[in-house]
Coordinates of C-alpha atoms in Angstrom, one line a residue:
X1289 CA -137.0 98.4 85.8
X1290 CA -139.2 98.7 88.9
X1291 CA -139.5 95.5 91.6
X1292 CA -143.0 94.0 91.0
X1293 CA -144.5 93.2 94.3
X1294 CA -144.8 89.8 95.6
X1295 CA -148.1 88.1 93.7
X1296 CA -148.4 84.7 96.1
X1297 CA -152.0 85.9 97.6
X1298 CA -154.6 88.0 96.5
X1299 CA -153.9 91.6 96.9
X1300 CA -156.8 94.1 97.4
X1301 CA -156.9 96.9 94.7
X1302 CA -155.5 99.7 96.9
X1303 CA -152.9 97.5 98.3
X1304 CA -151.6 97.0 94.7
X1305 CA -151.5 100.5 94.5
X1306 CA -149.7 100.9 97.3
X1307 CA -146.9 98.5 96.3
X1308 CA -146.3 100.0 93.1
X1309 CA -146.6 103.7 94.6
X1310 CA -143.7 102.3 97.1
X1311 CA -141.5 100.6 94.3
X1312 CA -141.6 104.2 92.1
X1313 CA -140.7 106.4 95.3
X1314 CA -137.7 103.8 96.1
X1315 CA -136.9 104.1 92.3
X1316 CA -136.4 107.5 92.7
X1317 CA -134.4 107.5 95.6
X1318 CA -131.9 105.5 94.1
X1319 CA -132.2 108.0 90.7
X1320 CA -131.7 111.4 92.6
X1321 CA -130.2 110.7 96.0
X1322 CA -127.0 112.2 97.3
X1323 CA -125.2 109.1 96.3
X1324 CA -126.2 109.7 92.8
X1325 CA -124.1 113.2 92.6
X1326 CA -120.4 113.4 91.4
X1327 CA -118.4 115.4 93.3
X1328 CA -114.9 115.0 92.7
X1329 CA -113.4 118.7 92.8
X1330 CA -113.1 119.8 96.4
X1331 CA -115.8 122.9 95.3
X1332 CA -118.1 120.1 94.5
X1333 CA -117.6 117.9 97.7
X1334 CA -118.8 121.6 99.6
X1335 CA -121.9 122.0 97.8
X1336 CA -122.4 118.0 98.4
X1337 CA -122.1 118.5 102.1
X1338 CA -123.8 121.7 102.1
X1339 CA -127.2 120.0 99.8
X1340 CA -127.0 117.5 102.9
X1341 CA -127.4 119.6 105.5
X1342 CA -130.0 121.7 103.5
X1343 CA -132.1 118.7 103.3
X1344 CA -133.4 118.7 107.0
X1345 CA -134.5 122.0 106.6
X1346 CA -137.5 123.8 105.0
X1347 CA -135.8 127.0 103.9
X1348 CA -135.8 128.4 101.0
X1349 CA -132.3 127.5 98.7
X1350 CA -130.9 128.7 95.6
X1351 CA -128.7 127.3 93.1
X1352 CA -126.7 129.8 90.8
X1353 CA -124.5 128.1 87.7
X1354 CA -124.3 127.7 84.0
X1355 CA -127.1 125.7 82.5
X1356 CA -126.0 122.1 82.6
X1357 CA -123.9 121.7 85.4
X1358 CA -127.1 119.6 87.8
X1359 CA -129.1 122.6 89.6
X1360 CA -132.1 120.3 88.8
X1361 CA -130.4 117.2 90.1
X1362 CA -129.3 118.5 93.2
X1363 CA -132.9 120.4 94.2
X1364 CA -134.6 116.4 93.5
X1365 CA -131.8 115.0 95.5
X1366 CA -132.6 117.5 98.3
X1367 CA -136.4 116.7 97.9
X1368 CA -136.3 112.9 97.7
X1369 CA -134.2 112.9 100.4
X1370 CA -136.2 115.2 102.7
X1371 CA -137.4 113.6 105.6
X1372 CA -141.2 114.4 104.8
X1373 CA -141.9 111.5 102.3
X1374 CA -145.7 113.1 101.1
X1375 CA -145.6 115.2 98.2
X1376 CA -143.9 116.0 94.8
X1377 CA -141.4 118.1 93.1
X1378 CA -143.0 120.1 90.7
X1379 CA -140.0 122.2 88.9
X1380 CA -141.7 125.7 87.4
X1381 CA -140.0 126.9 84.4
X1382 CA -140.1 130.8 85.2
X1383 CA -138.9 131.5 81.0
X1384 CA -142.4 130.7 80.3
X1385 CA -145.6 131.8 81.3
X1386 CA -145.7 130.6 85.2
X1387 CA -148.9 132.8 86.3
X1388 CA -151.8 129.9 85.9
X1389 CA -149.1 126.8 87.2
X1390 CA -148.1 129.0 90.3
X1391 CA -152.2 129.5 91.1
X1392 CA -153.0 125.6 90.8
X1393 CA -150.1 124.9 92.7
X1394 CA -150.2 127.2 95.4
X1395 CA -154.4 126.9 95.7
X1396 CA -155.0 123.0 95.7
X1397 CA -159.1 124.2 96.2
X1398 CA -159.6 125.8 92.4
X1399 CA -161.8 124.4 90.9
X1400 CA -159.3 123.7 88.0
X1401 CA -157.3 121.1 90.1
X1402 CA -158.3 117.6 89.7
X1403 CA -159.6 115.7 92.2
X1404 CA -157.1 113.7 94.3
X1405 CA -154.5 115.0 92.8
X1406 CA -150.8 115.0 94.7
X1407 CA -150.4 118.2 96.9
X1408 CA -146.5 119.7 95.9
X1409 CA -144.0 119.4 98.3
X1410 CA -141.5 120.9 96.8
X1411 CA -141.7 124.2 93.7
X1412 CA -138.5 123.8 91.8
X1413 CA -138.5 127.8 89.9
X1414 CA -136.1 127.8 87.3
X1415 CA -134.1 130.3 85.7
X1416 CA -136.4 132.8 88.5
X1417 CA -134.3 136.0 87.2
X1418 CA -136.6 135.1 84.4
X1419 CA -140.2 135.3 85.8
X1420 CA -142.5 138.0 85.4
X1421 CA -142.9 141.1 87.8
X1422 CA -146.8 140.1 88.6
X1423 CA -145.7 136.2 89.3
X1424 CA -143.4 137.4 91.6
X1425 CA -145.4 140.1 93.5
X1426 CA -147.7 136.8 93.7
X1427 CA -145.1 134.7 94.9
X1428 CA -144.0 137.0 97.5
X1429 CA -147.8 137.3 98.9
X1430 CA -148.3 134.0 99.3
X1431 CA -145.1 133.5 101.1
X1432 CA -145.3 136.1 103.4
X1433 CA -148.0 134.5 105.4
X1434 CA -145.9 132.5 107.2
X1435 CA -145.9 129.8 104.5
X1436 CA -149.1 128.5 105.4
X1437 CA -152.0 128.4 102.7
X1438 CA -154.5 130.6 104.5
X1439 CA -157.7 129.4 103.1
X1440 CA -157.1 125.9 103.6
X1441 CA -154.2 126.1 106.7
X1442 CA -152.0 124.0 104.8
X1443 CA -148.0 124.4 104.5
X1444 CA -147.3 125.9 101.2
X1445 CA -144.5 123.9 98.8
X1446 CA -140.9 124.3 100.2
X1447 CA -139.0 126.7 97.3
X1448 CA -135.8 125.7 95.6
X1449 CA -134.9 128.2 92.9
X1450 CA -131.9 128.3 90.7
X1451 CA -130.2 131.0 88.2
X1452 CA -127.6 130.9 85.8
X1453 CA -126.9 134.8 87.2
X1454 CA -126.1 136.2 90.7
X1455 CA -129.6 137.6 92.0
X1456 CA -128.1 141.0 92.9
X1457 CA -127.8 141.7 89.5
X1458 CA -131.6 140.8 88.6
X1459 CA -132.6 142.9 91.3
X1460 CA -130.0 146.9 90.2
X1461 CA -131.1 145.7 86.5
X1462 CA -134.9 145.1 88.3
X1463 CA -136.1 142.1 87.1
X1464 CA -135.9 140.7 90.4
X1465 CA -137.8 142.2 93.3
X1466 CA -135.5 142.3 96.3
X1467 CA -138.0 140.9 98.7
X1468 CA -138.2 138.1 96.4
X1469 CA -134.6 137.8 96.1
X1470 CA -133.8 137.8 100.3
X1471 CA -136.6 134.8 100.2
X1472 CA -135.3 132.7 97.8
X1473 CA -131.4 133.4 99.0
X1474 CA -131.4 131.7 102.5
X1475 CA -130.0 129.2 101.8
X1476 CA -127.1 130.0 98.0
X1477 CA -125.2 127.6 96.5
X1478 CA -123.0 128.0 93.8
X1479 CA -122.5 124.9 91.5
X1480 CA -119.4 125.0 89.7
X1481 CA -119.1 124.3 86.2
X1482 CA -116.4 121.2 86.9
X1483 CA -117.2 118.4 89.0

């Protein structure tokens, strides 16, 4: 359950707001903060210490590791723990169609967006050995500007991708575009399947 704010004096609309915006993002601190990972195995502890210090960064990183072993997890602990608090995590399932997501995301001026609506932080590709050969030529033109939106000068979502292969085998069976896969592989980690 969330903390209700205080209720003693009258509270403007947009201070209300405010509270409860505050209560949700301490919520999900507490839900998907470092402290919130088990790492027991000594593997484990590495890729703990290593998510740490890849949280003070805006590189790109990539988790590779069977389905179910906390890619996800680990990429909101890195982005709730981020020290820039504005923005969301939006994760991107690449298995299904990602073309039309990836434009709204990535252009916050079409006119499909809706108005006021939360600029990501954070694009959370999944399973990106998966995604399409045009999504990824569009990914990689967007990114290679510097990651800055040029229309609108605005600093495009940090990427976090994970796989449950090794990218160099995407890119000899081309699936993967190399260019995409020295972008997204800054920063690897490999989860292991015991904590």
């Amino acid at each position: 359950p969330l903390p209700t704010p205080p209720t003693d004096q009258p509270q403007s609309l947009s201070l209300r707001y405010h509270a409860e915006l505050s209560a949700l993002r301490w919520s999900l601190r507490q839900r998907y903060g470092l402290k919130t990972v088990i790492a027991q195995s000594p593997l484990m502890r590495r890729v703990l210490e290593q998510v740490g210090l890849a949280r003070v960064s805006h590189l790109p990183v990539h988790f590779v590791g069977p389905r179910g072993v906390g890619k996800e997890h680990l990429a909101r602990a890195i982005h709730q723990e981020a020290e820039s608090p504005v923005g969301s995590f939006v994760p991107l399932d690449c298995r299904q169609s990602p073309f039309q997501t990836l434009k709204r995301l990535l252009h916050p001026e079409a006119d499909d967006v809706p108005a006021g609506a939360l600029r990501p932080r954070t694009l959370f590709l999944i399973d990106v050995e998966q995604m399409p050969r045009d999504v990824q030529e569009r990914l990689l033109t967007e990114y290679q500007t510097d990651g800055v939106n040029l229309t609108r000068r605005l600093p495009l979502p940090r990427l976090i991708s994970s796989s449950i292969e090794h990218l160099p085998d995407a890119v000899e069976d081309e699936r993967l575009l190399p260019e995409l896969r020295l972008l997204l592989t800054t920063l690897p980690f490999a989860v292991p399947t015991f904590l």
